[in-house]
């Protein structure tokens, strides 16, 4: 029997497999090191395994003893992703992922912005330093929320749908703190809007 324990709530996935059989057994473990993970490490009985490469399978073939352990650690750094340039619906937009998890905006966490008007700060996205992952113990059972700088316009949202064209003026905007939550947790609170692909400026 094997016992596996893992967690997605921290900055990395820590998965521990412990052998519970009563005698020695020769088995082959195939561990997939997913391509989204920039940094991964594997230890057998606390001893590091060399040759770990992401996007491949790591094969562990040996005689296993009772209470042997295999520890897999995969870093879950947040990152922005973009779609193929021919996918016009997502042109000039980014989605946000953390490890294998897709994130989204929900109006409950962002009451100060409109789904139609919110923008990401492209300069901050490129730098990457402004993106912050914060464990929110009181949010949706304890998830990691991502905070990202963004913009929302000061334009009059009550303006007519059509009106006489006027000389173009720079759009006045103010900066806001955008809160992203894991997509799988959406629609568990009050009815509201949701957005995965967010345009950038």
mmCIF file of N, CA and C in Angstrom, residues 13-105:
data_model
loop_
_atom_site.group_PDB
_atom_site.id
_atom_site.type_symbol
_atom_site.label_atom_id
_atom_site.label_comp_id
_atom_site.label_asym_id
_atom_site.label_seq_id
_atom_site.Cartn_x
_atom_site.Cartn_y
_atom_site.Cartn_z
ATOM 1 N N UNK A 13 4.142 22.646 -4.739
ATOM 2 C CA UNK A 13 3.453 21.383 -4.495
ATOM 3 C C UNK A 13 4.437 20.441 -3.821
ATOM 4 N N UNK A 14 4.095 20.012 -2.618
ATOM 5 C CA UNK A 14 4.910 19.038 -1.913
ATOM 6 C C UNK A 14 4.120 17.741 -1.836
ATOM 7 N N UNK A 15 4.576 16.736 -2.534
ATOM 8 C CA UNK A 15 3.891 15.450 -2.573
ATOM 9 C C UNK A 15 4.799 14.388 -1.964
ATOM 10 N N UNK A 16 4.314 13.710 -0.931
ATOM 11 C CA UNK A 16 5.092 12.689 -0.243
ATOM 12 C C UNK A 16 4.400 11.340 -0.390
ATOM 13 N N UNK A 17 5.131 10.356 -0.908
ATOM 14 C CA UNK A 17 4.617 8.993 -1.039
ATOM 15 C C UNK A 17 5.390 8.110 -0.068
ATOM 16 N N UNK A 18 4.658 7.386 0.781
ATOM 17 C CA UNK A 18 5.275 6.513 1.777
ATOM 18 C C UNK A 18 4.824 5.077 1.554
ATOM 19 N N UNK A 19 5.787 4.150 1.525
ATOM 20 C CA UNK A 19 5.476 2.727 1.351
ATOM 21 C C UNK A 19 5.005 2.137 2.670
ATOM 22 N N UNK A 20 3.904 1.377 2.629
ATOM 23 C CA UNK A 20 3.352 0.791 3.839
ATOM 24 C C UNK A 20 3.334 -0.738 3.807
ATOM 25 N N UNK A 21 4.009 -1.336 2.813
ATOM 26 C CA UNK A 21 4.020 -2.796 2.795
ATOM 27 C C UNK A 21 4.986 -3.340 3.841
ATOM 28 N N UNK A 22 4.863 -4.627 4.141
ATOM 29 C CA UNK A 22 5.615 -5.224 5.254
ATOM 30 C C UNK A 22 6.886 -5.923 4.816
ATOM 31 N N UNK A 23 7.118 -6.048 3.510
ATOM 32 C CA UNK A 23 8.333 -6.710 3.034
ATOM 33 C C UNK A 23 8.897 -5.923 1.855
ATOM 34 N N UNK A 24 10.113 -6.283 1.451
ATOM 35 C CA UNK A 24 10.736 -5.614 0.311
ATOM 36 C C UNK A 24 9.993 -5.949 -0.978
ATOM 37 N N UNK A 25 9.908 -4.971 -1.871
ATOM 38 C CA UNK A 25 9.233 -5.178 -3.155
ATOM 39 C C UNK A 25 9.956 -4.381 -4.225
ATOM 40 N N UNK A 26 10.125 -4.987 -5.407
ATOM 41 C CA UNK A 26 10.731 -4.265 -6.527
ATOM 42 C C UNK A 26 9.610 -3.670 -7.372
ATOM 43 N N UNK A 27 9.620 -2.358 -7.458
ATOM 44 C CA UNK A 27 8.598 -1.637 -8.210
ATOM 45 C C UNK A 27 9.253 -0.526 -9.016
ATOM 46 N N UNK A 28 8.500 -0.051 -10.009
ATOM 47 C CA UNK A 28 8.971 1.043 -10.854
ATOM 48 C C UNK A 28 7.983 2.203 -10.742
ATOM 49 N N UNK A 29 8.446 3.337 -10.244
ATOM 50 C CA UNK A 29 7.635 4.546 -10.163
ATOM 51 C C UNK A 29 7.910 5.421 -11.384
ATOM 52 N N UNK A 30 6.822 5.878 -12.018
ATOM 53 C CA UNK A 30 6.940 6.849 -13.108
ATOM 54 C C UNK A 30 6.348 8.162 -12.599
ATOM 55 N N UNK A 31 7.193 9.167 -12.479
ATOM 56 C CA UNK A 31 6.761 10.463 -11.961
ATOM 57 C C UNK A 31 6.828 11.484 -13.087
ATOM 58 N N UNK A 32 5.683 12.088 -13.411
ATOM 59 C CA UNK A 32 5.666 13.098 -14.465
ATOM 60 C C UNK A 32 6.065 14.451 -13.884
ATOM 61 N N UNK A 33 6.999 15.092 -14.543
ATOM 62 C CA UNK A 33 7.465 16.419 -14.156
ATOM 63 C C UNK A 33 6.899 17.410 -15.170
ATOM 64 N N UNK A 34 5.774 17.982 -14.854
ATOM 65 C CA UNK A 34 4.993 18.756 -15.811
ATOM 66 C C UNK A 34 5.759 19.960 -16.348
ATOM 67 N N UNK A 35 5.451 20.333 -17.587
ATOM 68 C CA UNK A 35 6.188 21.396 -18.274
ATOM 69 C C UNK A 35 5.960 22.763 -17.648
ATOM 70 N N UNK A 36 4.818 22.967 -16.963
ATOM 71 C CA UNK A 36 4.564 24.280 -16.375
ATOM 72 C C UNK A 36 5.495 24.576 -15.206
ATOM 73 N N UNK A 37 6.113 23.551 -14.643
ATOM 74 C CA UNK A 37 6.963 23.734 -13.472
ATOM 75 C C UNK A 37 8.382 24.104 -13.898
ATOM 76 N N UNK A 38 8.822 25.300 -13.534
ATOM 77 C CA UNK A 38 10.166 25.744 -13.890
ATOM 78 C C UNK A 38 11.237 25.047 -13.057
ATOM 79 N N UNK A 39 10.912 24.716 -11.821
ATOM 80 C CA UNK A 39 11.876 24.095 -10.915
ATOM 81 C C UNK A 39 11.215 22.944 -10.176
ATOM 82 N N UNK A 40 11.819 21.766 -10.260
ATOM 83 C CA UNK A 40 11.293 20.588 -9.565
ATOM 84 C C UNK A 40 12.447 19.811 -8.950
ATOM 85 N N UNK A 41 12.162 19.117 -7.860
ATOM 86 C CA UNK A 41 13.171 18.274 -7.220
ATOM 87 C C UNK A 41 12.506 17.013 -6.694
ATOM 88 N N UNK A 42 13.268 15.926 -6.685
ATOM 89 C CA UNK A 42 12.781 14.636 -6.196
ATOM 90 C C UNK A 42 13.804 14.081 -5.217
ATOM 91 N N UNK A 43 13.304 13.558 -4.100
ATOM 92 C CA UNK A 43 14.163 12.914 -3.112
ATOM 93 C C UNK A 43 13.610 11.537 -2.765
ATOM 94 N N UNK A 44 14.510 10.570 -2.627
ATOM 95 C CA UNK A 44 14.148 9.240 -2.136
ATOM 96 C C UNK A 44 14.835 9.064 -0.792
ATOM 97 N N UNK A 45 14.031 8.889 0.249
ATOM 98 C CA UNK A 45 14.567 8.787 1.613
ATOM 99 C C UNK A 45 15.484 9.968 1.936
ATOM 100 N N UNK A 46 15.019 11.174 1.543
ATOM 101 C CA UNK A 46 15.709 12.445 1.816
ATOM 102 C C UNK A 46 16.970 12.652 0.990
ATOM 103 N N UNK A 47 17.282 11.736 0.068
ATOM 104 C CA UNK A 47 18.457 11.880 -0.780
ATOM 105 C C UNK A 47 18.041 12.415 -2.153
ATOM 106 N N UNK A 48 18.622 13.541 -2.605
ATOM 107 C CA UNK A 48 18.228 14.128 -3.893
ATOM 108 C C UNK A 48 18.518 13.194 -5.068
ATOM 109 N N UNK A 49 17.624 13.222 -6.054
ATOM 110 C CA UNK A 49 17.796 12.477 -7.302
ATOM 111 C C UNK A 49 18.292 13.453 -8.366
ATOM 112 N N UNK A 50 19.360 13.100 -9.052
ATOM 113 C CA UNK A 50 19.917 13.976 -10.086
ATOM 114 C C UNK A 50 19.256 13.674 -11.434
ATOM 115 N N UNK A 51 19.375 14.619 -12.355
ATOM 116 C CA UNK A 51 18.846 14.415 -13.701
ATOM 117 C C UNK A 51 17.369 14.697 -13.836
ATOM 118 N N UNK A 52 16.800 15.484 -12.916
ATOM 119 C CA UNK A 52 15.378 15.823 -12.988
ATOM 120 C C UNK A 52 15.170 16.881 -14.068
ATOM 121 N N UNK A 53 14.340 16.591 -15.062
ATOM 122 C CA UNK A 53 14.079 17.512 -16.168
ATOM 123 C C UNK A 53 12.576 17.703 -16.332
ATOM 124 N N UNK A 54 12.159 18.957 -16.391
ATOM 125 C CA UNK A 54 10.729 19.229 -16.529
ATOM 126 C C UNK A 54 10.228 18.819 -17.909
ATOM 127 N N UNK A 55 8.956 18.479 -17.980
ATOM 128 C CA UNK A 55 8.356 18.052 -19.232
ATOM 129 C C UNK A 55 8.657 16.613 -19.592
ATOM 130 N N UNK A 56 9.185 15.834 -18.640
ATOM 131 C CA UNK A 56 9.526 14.433 -18.897
ATOM 132 C C UNK A 56 9.024 13.569 -17.745
ATOM 133 N N UNK A 57 9.181 12.261 -17.911
ATOM 134 C CA UNK A 57 8.919 11.321 -16.830
ATOM 135 C C UNK A 57 10.236 10.965 -16.150
ATOM 136 N N UNK A 58 10.212 10.906 -14.829
ATOM 137 C CA UNK A 58 11.347 10.405 -14.063
ATOM 138 C C UNK A 58 11.012 8.983 -13.632
ATOM 139 N N UNK A 59 11.889 8.036 -13.964
ATOM 140 C CA UNK A 59 11.641 6.625 -13.656
ATOM 141 C C UNK A 59 12.488 6.223 -12.452
ATOM 142 N N UNK A 60 11.832 5.740 -11.412
ATOM 143 C CA UNK A 60 12.518 5.249 -10.212
ATOM 144 C C UNK A 60 12.280 3.749 -10.104
ATOM 145 N N UNK A 61 13.281 2.980 -10.465
ATOM 146 C CA UNK A 61 13.175 1.517 -10.430
ATOM 147 C C UNK A 61 14.166 0.987 -9.400
ATOM 148 N N UNK A 62 13.651 0.339 -8.364
ATOM 149 C CA UNK A 62 14.514 -0.160 -7.298
ATOM 150 C C UNK A 62 13.728 -1.111 -6.406
ATOM 151 N N UNK A 63 14.418 -1.688 -5.478
ATOM 152 C CA UNK A 63 13.759 -2.507 -4.460
ATOM 153 C C UNK A 63 13.374 -1.593 -3.301
ATOM 154 N N UNK A 64 12.094 -1.560 -3.013
ATOM 155 C CA UNK A 64 11.583 -0.652 -2.000
ATOM 156 C C UNK A 64 11.383 -1.379 -0.677
ATOM 157 N N UNK A 65 11.748 -0.710 0.400
ATOM 158 C CA UNK A 65 11.613 -1.270 1.743
ATOM 159 C C UNK A 65 10.446 -0.596 2.458
ATOM 160 N N UNK A 66 9.927 -1.219 3.504
ATOM 161 C CA UNK A 66 8.884 -0.568 4.300
ATOM 162 C C UNK A 66 9.354 0.796 4.807
ATOM 163 N N UNK A 67 8.449 1.781 4.741
ATOM 164 C CA UNK A 67 8.691 3.156 5.194
ATOM 165 C C UNK A 67 9.636 3.946 4.287
ATOM 166 N N UNK A 68 9.977 3.421 3.117
ATOM 167 C CA UNK A 68 10.688 4.239 2.137
ATOM 168 C C UNK A 68 9.792 5.412 1.722
ATOM 169 N N UNK A 69 10.398 6.528 1.405
ATOM 170 C CA UNK A 69 9.620 7.704 1.011
ATOM 171 C C UNK A 69 10.151 8.293 -0.291
ATOM 172 N N UNK A 70 9.235 8.852 -1.076
ATOM 173 C CA UNK A 70 9.565 9.619 -2.277
ATOM 174 C C UNK A 70 8.936 10.995 -2.112
ATOM 175 N N UNK A 71 9.752 12.033 -2.186
ATOM 176 C CA UNK A 71 9.256 13.396 -2.047
ATOM 177 C C UNK A 71 9.440 14.150 -3.361
ATOM 178 N N UNK A 72 8.335 14.681 -3.880
ATOM 179 C CA UNK A 72 8.340 15.481 -5.105
ATOM 180 C C UNK A 72 7.973 16.911 -4.749
ATOM 181 N N UNK A 73 8.798 17.848 -5.151
ATOM 182 C CA UNK A 73 8.533 19.266 -4.897
ATOM 183 C C UNK A 73 8.542 20.015 -6.226
ATOM 184 N N UNK A 74 7.437 20.689 -6.530
ATOM 185 C CA UNK A 74 7.317 21.470 -7.758
ATOM 186 C C UNK A 74 6.938 22.905 -7.407
ATOM 187 N N UNK A 75 7.769 23.843 -7.832
ATOM 188 C CA UNK A 75 7.510 25.250 -7.532
ATOM 189 C C UNK A 75 6.266 25.735 -8.285
ATOM 190 N N UNK A 76 5.458 26.549 -7.621
ATOM 191 C CA UNK A 76 4.222 27.074 -8.203
ATOM 192 C C UNK A 76 4.303 28.590 -8.311
ATOM 193 N N UNK A 77 5.207 29.070 -9.143
ATOM 194 C CA UNK A 77 5.343 30.508 -9.339
ATOM 195 C C UNK A 77 4.217 31.033 -10.236
ATOM 196 N N UNK A 78 3.559 32.126 -9.852
ATOM 197 C CA UNK A 78 2.536 32.718 -10.720
ATOM 198 C C UNK A 78 3.160 33.197 -12.032
ATOM 199 N N UNK A 79 2.390 33.109 -13.099
ATOM 200 C CA UNK A 79 2.895 33.548 -14.402
ATOM 201 C C UNK A 79 1.724 33.977 -15.287
ATOM 202 N N UNK A 80 1.997 34.900 -16.191
ATOM 203 C CA UNK A 80 1.010 35.317 -17.178
ATOM 204 C C UNK A 80 1.164 34.461 -18.430
ATOM 205 N N UNK A 81 0.046 34.141 -19.055
ATOM 206 C CA UNK A 81 0.068 33.362 -20.296
ATOM 207 C C UNK A 81 -0.702 34.134 -21.360
ATOM 208 N N UNK A 82 -0.327 33.900 -22.617
ATOM 209 C CA UNK A 82 -1.004 34.553 -23.735
ATOM 210 C C UNK A 82 -1.463 33.507 -24.737
ATOM 211 N N UNK A 83 -2.464 33.852 -25.518
ATOM 212 C CA UNK A 83 -3.015 32.941 -26.512
ATOM 213 C C UNK A 83 -2.323 33.140 -27.863
ATOM 214 N N UNK A 84 -2.530 32.200 -28.776
ATOM 215 C CA UNK A 84 -2.026 32.315 -30.141
ATOM 216 C C UNK A 84 -2.586 33.586 -30.782
ATOM 217 N N UNK A 85 -1.781 34.250 -31.610
ATOM 218 C CA UNK A 85 -2.185 35.548 -32.162
ATOM 219 C C UNK A 85 -3.428 35.471 -33.043
ATOM 220 N N UNK A 86 -3.768 34.277 -33.536
ATOM 221 C CA UNK A 86 -4.969 34.141 -34.364
ATOM 222 C C UNK A 86 -6.240 33.926 -33.534
ATOM 223 N N UNK A 87 -6.078 33.763 -32.253
ATOM 224 C CA UNK A 87 -7.247 33.646 -31.384
ATOM 225 C C UNK A 87 -7.694 35.063 -31.016
ATOM 226 N N UNK A 88 -8.491 35.643 -31.893
ATOM 227 C CA UNK A 88 -8.783 37.070 -31.816
ATOM 228 C C UNK A 88 -9.513 37.460 -30.538
ATOM 229 N N UNK A 89 -10.311 36.555 -29.992
ATOM 230 C CA UNK A 89 -11.056 36.893 -28.779
ATOM 231 C C UNK A 89 -10.130 37.260 -27.622
ATOM 232 N N UNK A 90 -8.903 36.732 -27.653
ATOM 233 C CA UNK A 90 -7.975 36.978 -26.549
ATOM 234 C C UNK A 90 -6.777 37.837 -26.960
ATOM 235 N N UNK A 91 -6.897 38.534 -28.094
ATOM 236 C CA UNK A 91 -5.812 39.398 -28.555
ATOM 237 C C UNK A 91 -5.520 40.489 -27.528
ATOM 238 N N UNK A 92 -4.244 40.747 -27.300
ATOM 239 C CA UNK A 92 -3.802 41.789 -26.361
ATOM 240 C C UNK A 92 -4.351 41.567 -24.957
ATOM 241 N N UNK A 93 -4.460 40.304 -24.573
ATOM 242 C CA UNK A 93 -4.936 39.960 -23.236
ATOM 243 C C UNK A 93 -4.031 38.901 -22.622
ATOM 244 N N UNK A 94 -4.017 38.869 -21.306
ATOM 245 C CA UNK A 94 -3.279 37.849 -20.574
ATOM 246 C C UNK A 94 -4.234 37.095 -19.652
ATOM 247 N N UNK A 95 -3.918 35.821 -19.435
ATOM 248 C CA UNK A 95 -4.531 35.057 -18.354
ATOM 249 C C UNK A 95 -3.449 34.822 -17.306
ATOM 250 N N UNK A 96 -3.869 34.479 -16.118
ATOM 251 C CA UNK A 96 -2.933 34.311 -15.008
ATOM 252 C C UNK A 96 -3.032 32.886 -14.475
ATOM 253 N N UNK A 97 -1.869 32.245 -14.314
ATOM 254 C CA UNK A 97 -1.823 30.884 -13.791
ATOM 255 C C UNK A 97 -0.824 30.813 -12.638
ATOM 256 N N UNK A 98 -1.059 29.867 -11.767
ATOM 257 C CA UNK A 98 -0.124 29.553 -10.683
ATOM 258 C C UNK A 98 -0.007 28.037 -10.633
ATOM 259 N N UNK A 99 1.150 27.546 -11.062
ATOM 260 C CA UNK A 99 1.270 26.101 -11.215
ATOM 261 C C UNK A 99 0.289 25.634 -12.271
ATOM 262 N N UNK A 100 -0.499 24.583 -11.994
ATOM 263 C CA UNK A 100 -1.480 24.106 -12.969
ATOM 264 C C UNK A 100 -2.822 24.822 -12.870
ATOM 265 N N UNK A 101 -2.953 25.758 -11.945
ATOM 266 C CA UNK A 101 -4.239 26.392 -11.676
ATOM 267 C C UNK A 101 -4.433 27.651 -12.508
ATOM 268 N N UNK A 102 -5.585 27.748 -13.164
ATOM 269 C CA UNK A 102 -5.988 28.965 -13.865
ATOM 270 C C UNK A 102 -6.683 29.881 -12.859
ATOM 271 N N UNK A 103 -6.394 31.166 -12.949
ATOM 272 C CA UNK A 103 -6.997 32.144 -12.040
ATOM 273 C C UNK A 103 -7.983 33.037 -12.795
ATOM 274 N N UNK A 104 -8.839 33.706 -12.046
ATOM 275 C CA UNK A 104 -9.822 34.602 -12.659
ATOM 276 C C UNK A 104 -10.134 35.754 -11.709
ATOM 277 N N UNK A 105 -10.708 36.803 -12.288
ATOM 278 C CA UNK A 105 -11.255 37.903 -11.499
ATOM 279 C C UNK A 105 -12.723 37.620 -11.220
#
